[in-house]
XYZ file of C-alpha atoms in Angstrom:
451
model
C 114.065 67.066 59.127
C 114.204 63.330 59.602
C 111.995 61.981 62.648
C 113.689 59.467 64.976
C 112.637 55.804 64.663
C 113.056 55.196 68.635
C 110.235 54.385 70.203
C 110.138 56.445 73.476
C 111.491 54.529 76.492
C 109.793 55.582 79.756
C 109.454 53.381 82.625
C 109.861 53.215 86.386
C 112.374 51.512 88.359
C 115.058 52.122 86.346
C 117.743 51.694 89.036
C 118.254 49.587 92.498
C 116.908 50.744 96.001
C 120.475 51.186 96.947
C 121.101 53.522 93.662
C 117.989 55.686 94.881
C 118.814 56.067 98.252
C 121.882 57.065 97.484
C 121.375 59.376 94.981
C 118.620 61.116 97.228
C 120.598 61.210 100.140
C 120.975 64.775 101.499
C 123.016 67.361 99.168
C 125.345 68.997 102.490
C 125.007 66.340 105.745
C 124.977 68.260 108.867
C 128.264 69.202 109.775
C 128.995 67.482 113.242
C 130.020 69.915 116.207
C 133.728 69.615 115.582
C 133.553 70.243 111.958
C 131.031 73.407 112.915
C 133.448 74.654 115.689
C 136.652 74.595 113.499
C 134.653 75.941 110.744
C 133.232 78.837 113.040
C 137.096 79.689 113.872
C 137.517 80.877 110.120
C 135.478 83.572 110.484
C 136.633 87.003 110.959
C 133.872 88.543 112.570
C 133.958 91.504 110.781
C 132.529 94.731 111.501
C 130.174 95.969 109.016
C 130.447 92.837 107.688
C 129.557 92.445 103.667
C 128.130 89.183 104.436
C 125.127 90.859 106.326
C 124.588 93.427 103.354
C 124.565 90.339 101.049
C 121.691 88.640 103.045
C 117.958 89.519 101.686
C 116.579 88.953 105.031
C 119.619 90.692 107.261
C 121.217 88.092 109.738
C 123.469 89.019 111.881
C 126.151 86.287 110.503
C 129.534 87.445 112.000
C 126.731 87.045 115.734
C 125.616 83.661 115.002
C 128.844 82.286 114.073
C 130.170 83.922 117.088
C 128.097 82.224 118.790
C 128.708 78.744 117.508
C 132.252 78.900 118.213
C 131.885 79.847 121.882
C 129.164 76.604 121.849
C 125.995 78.630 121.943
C 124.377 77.033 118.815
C 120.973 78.005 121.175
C 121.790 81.867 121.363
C 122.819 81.353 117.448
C 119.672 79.575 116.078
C 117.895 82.643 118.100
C 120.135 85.022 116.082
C 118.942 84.297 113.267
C 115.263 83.478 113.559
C 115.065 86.679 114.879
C 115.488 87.758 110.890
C 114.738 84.708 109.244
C 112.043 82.484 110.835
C 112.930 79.905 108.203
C 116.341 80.049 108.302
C 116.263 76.125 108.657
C 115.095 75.773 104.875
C 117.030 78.926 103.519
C 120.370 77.351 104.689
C 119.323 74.133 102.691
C 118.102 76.131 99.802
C 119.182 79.866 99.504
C 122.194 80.183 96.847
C 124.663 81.617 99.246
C 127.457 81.161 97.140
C 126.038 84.165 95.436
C 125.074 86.278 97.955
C 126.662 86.079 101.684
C 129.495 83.565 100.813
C 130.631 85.628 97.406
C 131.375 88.790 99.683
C 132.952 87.083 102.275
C 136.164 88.348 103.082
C 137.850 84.848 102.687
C 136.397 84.048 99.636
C 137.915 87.172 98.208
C 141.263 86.956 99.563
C 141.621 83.286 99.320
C 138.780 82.045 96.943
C 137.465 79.837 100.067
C 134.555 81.032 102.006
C 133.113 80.362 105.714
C 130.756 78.120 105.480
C 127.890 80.479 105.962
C 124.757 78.273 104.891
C 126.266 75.219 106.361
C 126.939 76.673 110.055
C 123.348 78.501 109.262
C 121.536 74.704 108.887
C 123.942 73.368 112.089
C 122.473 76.168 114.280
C 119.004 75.620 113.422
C 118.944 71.876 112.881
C 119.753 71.694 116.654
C 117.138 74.063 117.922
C 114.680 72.390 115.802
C 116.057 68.955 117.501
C 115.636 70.053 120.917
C 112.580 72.007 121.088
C 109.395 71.992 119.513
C 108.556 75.594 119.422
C 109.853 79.161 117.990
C 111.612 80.975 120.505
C 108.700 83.322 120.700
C 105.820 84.317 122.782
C 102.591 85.742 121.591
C 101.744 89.091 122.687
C 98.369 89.726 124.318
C 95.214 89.540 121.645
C 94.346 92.482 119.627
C 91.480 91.469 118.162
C 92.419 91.942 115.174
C 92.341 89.298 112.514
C 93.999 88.848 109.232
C 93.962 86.786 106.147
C 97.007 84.934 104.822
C 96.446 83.441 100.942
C 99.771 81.091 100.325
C 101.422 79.267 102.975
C 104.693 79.208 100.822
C 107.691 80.973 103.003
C 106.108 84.762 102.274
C 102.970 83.694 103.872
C 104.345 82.131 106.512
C 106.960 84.342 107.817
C 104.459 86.989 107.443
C 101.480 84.605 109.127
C 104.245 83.992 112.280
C 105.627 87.864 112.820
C 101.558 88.809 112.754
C 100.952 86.226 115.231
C 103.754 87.245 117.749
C 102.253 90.694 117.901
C 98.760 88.897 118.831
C 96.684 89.009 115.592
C 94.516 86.035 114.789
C 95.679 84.810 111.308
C 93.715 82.127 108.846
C 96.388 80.769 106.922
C 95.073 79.707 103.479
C 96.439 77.640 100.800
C 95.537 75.643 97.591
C 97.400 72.396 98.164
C 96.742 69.991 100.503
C 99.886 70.618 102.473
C 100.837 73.813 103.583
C 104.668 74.708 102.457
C 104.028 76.261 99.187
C 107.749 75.545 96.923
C 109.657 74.349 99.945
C 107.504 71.690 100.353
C 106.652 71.323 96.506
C 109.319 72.550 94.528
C 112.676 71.956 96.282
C 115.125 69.689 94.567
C 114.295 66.216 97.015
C 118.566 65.912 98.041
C 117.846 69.775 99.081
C 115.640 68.798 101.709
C 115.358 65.390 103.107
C 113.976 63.898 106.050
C 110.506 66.136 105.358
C 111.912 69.049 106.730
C 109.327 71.430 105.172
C 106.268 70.111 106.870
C 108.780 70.040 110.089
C 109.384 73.481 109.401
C 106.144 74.563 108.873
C 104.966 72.623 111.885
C 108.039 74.749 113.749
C 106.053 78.036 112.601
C 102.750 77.066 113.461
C 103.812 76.329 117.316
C 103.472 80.030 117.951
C 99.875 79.592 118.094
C 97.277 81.628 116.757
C 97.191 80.451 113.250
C 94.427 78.939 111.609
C 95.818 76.353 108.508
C 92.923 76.546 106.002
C 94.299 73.835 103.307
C 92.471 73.270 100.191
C 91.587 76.561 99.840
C 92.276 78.309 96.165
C 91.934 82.063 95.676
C 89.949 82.831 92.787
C 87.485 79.055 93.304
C 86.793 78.440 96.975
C 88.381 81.817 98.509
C 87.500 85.086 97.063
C 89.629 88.515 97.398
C 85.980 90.518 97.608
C 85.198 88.166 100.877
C 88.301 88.075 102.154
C 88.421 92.074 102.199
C 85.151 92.261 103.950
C 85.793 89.639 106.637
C 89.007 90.204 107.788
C 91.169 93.353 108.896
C 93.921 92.933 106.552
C 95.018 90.414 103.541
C 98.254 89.090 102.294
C 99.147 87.578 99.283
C 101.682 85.179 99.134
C 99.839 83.179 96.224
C 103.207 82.775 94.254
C 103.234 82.074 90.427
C 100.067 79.359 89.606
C 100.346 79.676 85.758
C 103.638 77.804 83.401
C 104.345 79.263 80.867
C 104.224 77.749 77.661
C 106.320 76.998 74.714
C 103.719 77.740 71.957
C 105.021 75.122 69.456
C 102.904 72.130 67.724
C 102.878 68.584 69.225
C 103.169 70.550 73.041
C 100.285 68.914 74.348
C 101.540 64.905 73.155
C 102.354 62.789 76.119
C 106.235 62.941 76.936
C 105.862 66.544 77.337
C 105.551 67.722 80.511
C 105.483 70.795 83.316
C 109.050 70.793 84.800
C 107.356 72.207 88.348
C 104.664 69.829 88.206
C 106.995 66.602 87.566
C 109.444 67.885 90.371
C 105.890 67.996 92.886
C 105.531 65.037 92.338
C 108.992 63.459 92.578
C 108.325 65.431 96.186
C 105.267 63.873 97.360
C 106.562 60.105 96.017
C 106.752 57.551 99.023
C 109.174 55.622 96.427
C 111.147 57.085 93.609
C 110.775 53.222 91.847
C 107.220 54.171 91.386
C 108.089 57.424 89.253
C 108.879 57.107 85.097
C 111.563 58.660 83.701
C 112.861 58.443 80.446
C 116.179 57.383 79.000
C 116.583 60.462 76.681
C 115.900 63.916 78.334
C 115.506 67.180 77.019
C 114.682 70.388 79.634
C 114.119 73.598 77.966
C 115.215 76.577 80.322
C 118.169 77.831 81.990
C 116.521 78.454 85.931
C 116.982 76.327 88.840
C 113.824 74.795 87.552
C 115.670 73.481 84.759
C 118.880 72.847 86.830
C 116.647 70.976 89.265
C 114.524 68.799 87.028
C 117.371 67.972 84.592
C 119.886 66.776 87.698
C 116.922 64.546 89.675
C 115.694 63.096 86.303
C 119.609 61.642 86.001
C 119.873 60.736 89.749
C 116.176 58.971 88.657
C 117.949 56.913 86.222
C 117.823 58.862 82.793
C 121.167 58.280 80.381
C 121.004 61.043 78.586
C 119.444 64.636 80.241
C 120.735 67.763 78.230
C 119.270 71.277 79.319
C 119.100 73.631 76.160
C 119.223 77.388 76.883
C 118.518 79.767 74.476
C 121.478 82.450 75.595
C 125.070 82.051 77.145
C 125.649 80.095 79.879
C 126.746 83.413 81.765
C 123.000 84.539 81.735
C 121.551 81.476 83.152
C 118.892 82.534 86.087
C 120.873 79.067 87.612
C 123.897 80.157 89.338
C 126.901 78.670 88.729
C 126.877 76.039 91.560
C 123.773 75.097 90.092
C 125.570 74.998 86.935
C 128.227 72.927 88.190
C 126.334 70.474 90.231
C 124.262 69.963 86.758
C 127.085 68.860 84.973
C 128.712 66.629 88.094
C 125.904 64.753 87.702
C 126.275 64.113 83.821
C 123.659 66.783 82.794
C 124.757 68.359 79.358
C 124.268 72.274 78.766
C 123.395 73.159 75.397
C 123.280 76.857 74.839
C 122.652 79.274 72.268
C 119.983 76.848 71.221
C 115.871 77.817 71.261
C 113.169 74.867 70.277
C 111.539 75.246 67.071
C 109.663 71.583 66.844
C 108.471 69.269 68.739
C 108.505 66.104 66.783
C 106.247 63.037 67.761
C 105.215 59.966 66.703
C 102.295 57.503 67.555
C 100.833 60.335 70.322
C 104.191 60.630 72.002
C 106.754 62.871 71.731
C 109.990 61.812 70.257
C 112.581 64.289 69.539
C 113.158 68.100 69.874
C 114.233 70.237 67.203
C 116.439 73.375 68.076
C 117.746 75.988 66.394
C 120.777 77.837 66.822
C 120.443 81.627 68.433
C 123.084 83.995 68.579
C 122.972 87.852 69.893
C 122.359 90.724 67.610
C 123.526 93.943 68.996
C 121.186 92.967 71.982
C 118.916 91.194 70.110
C 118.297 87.141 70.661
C 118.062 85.690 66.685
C 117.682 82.508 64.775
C 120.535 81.835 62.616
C 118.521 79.163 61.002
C 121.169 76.222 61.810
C 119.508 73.499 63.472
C 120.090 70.128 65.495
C 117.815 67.339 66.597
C 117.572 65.600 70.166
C 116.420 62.470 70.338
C 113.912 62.494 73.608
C 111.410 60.289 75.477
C 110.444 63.319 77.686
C 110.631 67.052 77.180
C 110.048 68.894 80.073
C 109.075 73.016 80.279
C 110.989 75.243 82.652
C 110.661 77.837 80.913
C 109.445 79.817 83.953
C 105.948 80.503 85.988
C 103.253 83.088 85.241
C 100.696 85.203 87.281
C 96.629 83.847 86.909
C 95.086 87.188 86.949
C 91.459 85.671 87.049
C 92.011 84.676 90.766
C 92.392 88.144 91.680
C 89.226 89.000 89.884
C 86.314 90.492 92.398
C 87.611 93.076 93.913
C 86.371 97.029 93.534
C 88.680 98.041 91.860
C 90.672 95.533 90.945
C 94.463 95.247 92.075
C 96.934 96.906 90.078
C 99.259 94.088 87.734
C 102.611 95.175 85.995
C 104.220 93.036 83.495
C 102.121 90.009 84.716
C 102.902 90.553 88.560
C 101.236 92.113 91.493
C 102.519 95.991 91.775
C 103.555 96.657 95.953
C 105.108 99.551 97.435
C 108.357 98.987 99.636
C 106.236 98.624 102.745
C 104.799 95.560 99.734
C 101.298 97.272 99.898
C 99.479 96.860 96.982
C 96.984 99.345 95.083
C 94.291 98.423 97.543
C 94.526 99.715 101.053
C 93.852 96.761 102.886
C 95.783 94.191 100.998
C 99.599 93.525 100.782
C 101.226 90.861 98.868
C 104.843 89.463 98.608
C 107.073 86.534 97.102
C 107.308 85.662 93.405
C 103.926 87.222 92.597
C 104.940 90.761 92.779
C 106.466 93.050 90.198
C 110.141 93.005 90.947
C 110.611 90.307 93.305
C 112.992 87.855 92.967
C 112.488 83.943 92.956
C 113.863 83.359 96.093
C 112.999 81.217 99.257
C 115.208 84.129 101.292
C 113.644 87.109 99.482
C 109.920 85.496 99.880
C 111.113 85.926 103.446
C 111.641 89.386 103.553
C 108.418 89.914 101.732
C 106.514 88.373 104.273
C 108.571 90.319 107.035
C 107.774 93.407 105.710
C 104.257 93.123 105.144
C 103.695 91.618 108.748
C 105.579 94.706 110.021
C 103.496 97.513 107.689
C 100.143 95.056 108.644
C 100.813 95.594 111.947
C 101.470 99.508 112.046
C 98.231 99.759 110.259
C 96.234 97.713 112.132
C 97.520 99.224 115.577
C 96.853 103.211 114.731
């Protein structure tokens, strides 16, 4: 193994203000009314429409496109909040081309889908533009007061259905912005214009929800108290942990947390202010990866490769992701697992891979390697469960497989707490699916509290 003699090359302000804004610029502009009607007309309206099955949270999308192309984008934003009360972020985020668009009926007779997520962010863009509530109304006070712990899109949707039936919610969360992913995690051309906190501001109109920021499970908040102060909790805490790669040199600077890097990159008032370097290597094969690899390029980097230990057919990134990736220059290297980190002078330097290949099942080293010259390295190799920030409770909440076990209703092993998004044992890592989480739980809550 030879080590590179290229000194690492990280710096800020690699490209012009012109080059940033560009490259940041919003991923899918809002369509403009003409472009929505025509694109409306394509539906068929289908009855029993697969599109609707496809959807984790249920929107009635045949009724809201409807809708837009009779020029009720009003009645059609109302449509679907009444599923999805963040259906402004999910039709920036959510990966409809696998899920409502890839059952549409155009897409399988002619390969070209409606327009689902677009039409989706045209409805709810223009309620959002013309009025500064939900198109809710509380119900009278019951009294009744619950804990919310996450203010990531399970907490909220759940926080906002429990507050339309009248429950008093405190609405914790760690960060000093409420948002959780969407407002921390998102890929910045996914959401521009600081949508989230308009979004979560959007929520919060329907009054009766108490934003407790700064607040950490497991340090400031405790399970115990929370169970003996209010009527009911939720967990929306999401993953807090990264998982590691558990190789030599991993704590050297130039190797970084690919979720941490991209919350920053989010919270930056100017991207000429954040380093990148000129050779990147992300190991993972998520949207993490997809995410961190792409805005590290549109950041200036010449050389971003994503290695993926398995195919490219079982990346957790779909293949939009995939493609977007490699429209921006991103290389995918696959059938390739890190073996060394190799750095120099307290920096890292250059990744070693080996080659993998699949044994009857099995993922295996064939002992071939290859070197990657890199001035960063960044982990996104998926998030992990802390299990001490559940600690205090009698008895303690029951974890599977590193995740928080919840019954459909998402009730957990403890009567009075329920829990939903990426922290529970089977869920997937979805902004939509966090959603329906939260939904559910707000719905079982609110049974339970009113018997």
């Amino acid at each position: 193994m030879t080590e590179s003699n290229t000194a690492p090359d990280v710096k800020p302000g690699r490209l012009s203000a012109s080059e940033y804004e560009r490259n940041f610029s919003d991923l899918h502009p809002l369509l403009a009314p003409h472009e929505a009607s025509v694109e409306a007309d394509r539906c068929y309206f289908c009855y029993d429409a697969p599109c609707v099955q496809a959807c984790p949270t249920s929107i009635d999308i045949p009724q809201f496109i409807r809708q837009i192309s009779t020029g009720n984008p009003t009645g059609s934003a109302k449509t679907i909040y009444d599923q999805n009360i963040l259906g402004g972020m999910c039709a920036r985020v959510c990966p409809t081309e696998t899920l409502c668009e890839q059952v549409c009926v155009r897409e399988v007779a002619e390969g070209k889908p409606v327009k689902i997520g677009q039409l989706q962010r045209y409805a709810t863009d223009h309620f959002m533009a013309s009025r500064e509530t939900t198109p809710y109304t509380r119900k009278s006070p019951t009294g009744k007061k619950v804990a919310v712990v996450g203010a990531g899109p399970a907490g909220l949707a759940c926080a906002h259905a429990l507050a339309v039936e009248g429950h008093d919610i405190d609405l914790f969360d760690a960060n000093e912005k409420p948002g959780g992913l969407n407002e921390y995690g998102i890929a910045s051309y996914k959401s521009v214009d600081n949508f989230a906190a308009r979004e979560v501001a959007f929520v919060l109109s329907i009054g009766g929800i108490t934003l407790k920021t700064g607040s950490k499970l497991g340090e400031t908040v405790q399970l115990s108290e929370l169970r003996t102060q209010y009527d009911a909790v939720f967990l929306g805490i999401g993953l807090g942990g990264v998982n590691a790669l558990g190789l030599e040199n991993e704590a050297k600077d130039g190797v970084l947390d690919a979720v941490d890097f991209i919350a920053g990159l989010r919270q930056a008032d100017d991207y000429a202010t954040l380093p990148v370097g000129r050779k990147v290597v992300v190991i993972g094969g998520g949207m993490t990866a997809v995410d961190i690899a792409v805005q590290t390029k549109l950041l200036g980097a010449e050389d971003v490769t994503i290695a993926y230990r398995r195919g490219q057919e079982r990346m957790n990134a779909s293949e939009y992701e995939q493609y977007l990736a490699q429209t921006n220059g991103v290389k995918i290297l696959t059938w390739a697992q890190p073996k060394t980190l190799i750095a120099s002078n307290g920096h890292v330097e250059a990744v070693e891979l080996e080659r993998t290949q699949d044994d009857n099942g099995q993922l295996k080293g064939t002992g071939e390697t290859l070197t990657l010259e890199a001035d960063m390295v960044f982990k996104a190799v998926g998030q992990a469960l802390v299990p001490a920030d559940l600690n205090g409770s009698s008895p303690n909440i029951r974890i599977e497989k590193g995740r928080i076990v919840v019954d459909a209703d998402r009730k957990t092993s403890l009567a009075d707490v329920w829990a939903g998004g990426d922290c529970v044992l089977g869920g997937d890592d979805l902004t939509v699916a966090a959603v329906e989480d939260g939904k559910i739980a707000a719905a079982s809550i609110h049974s339970a509290l009113s018997a």
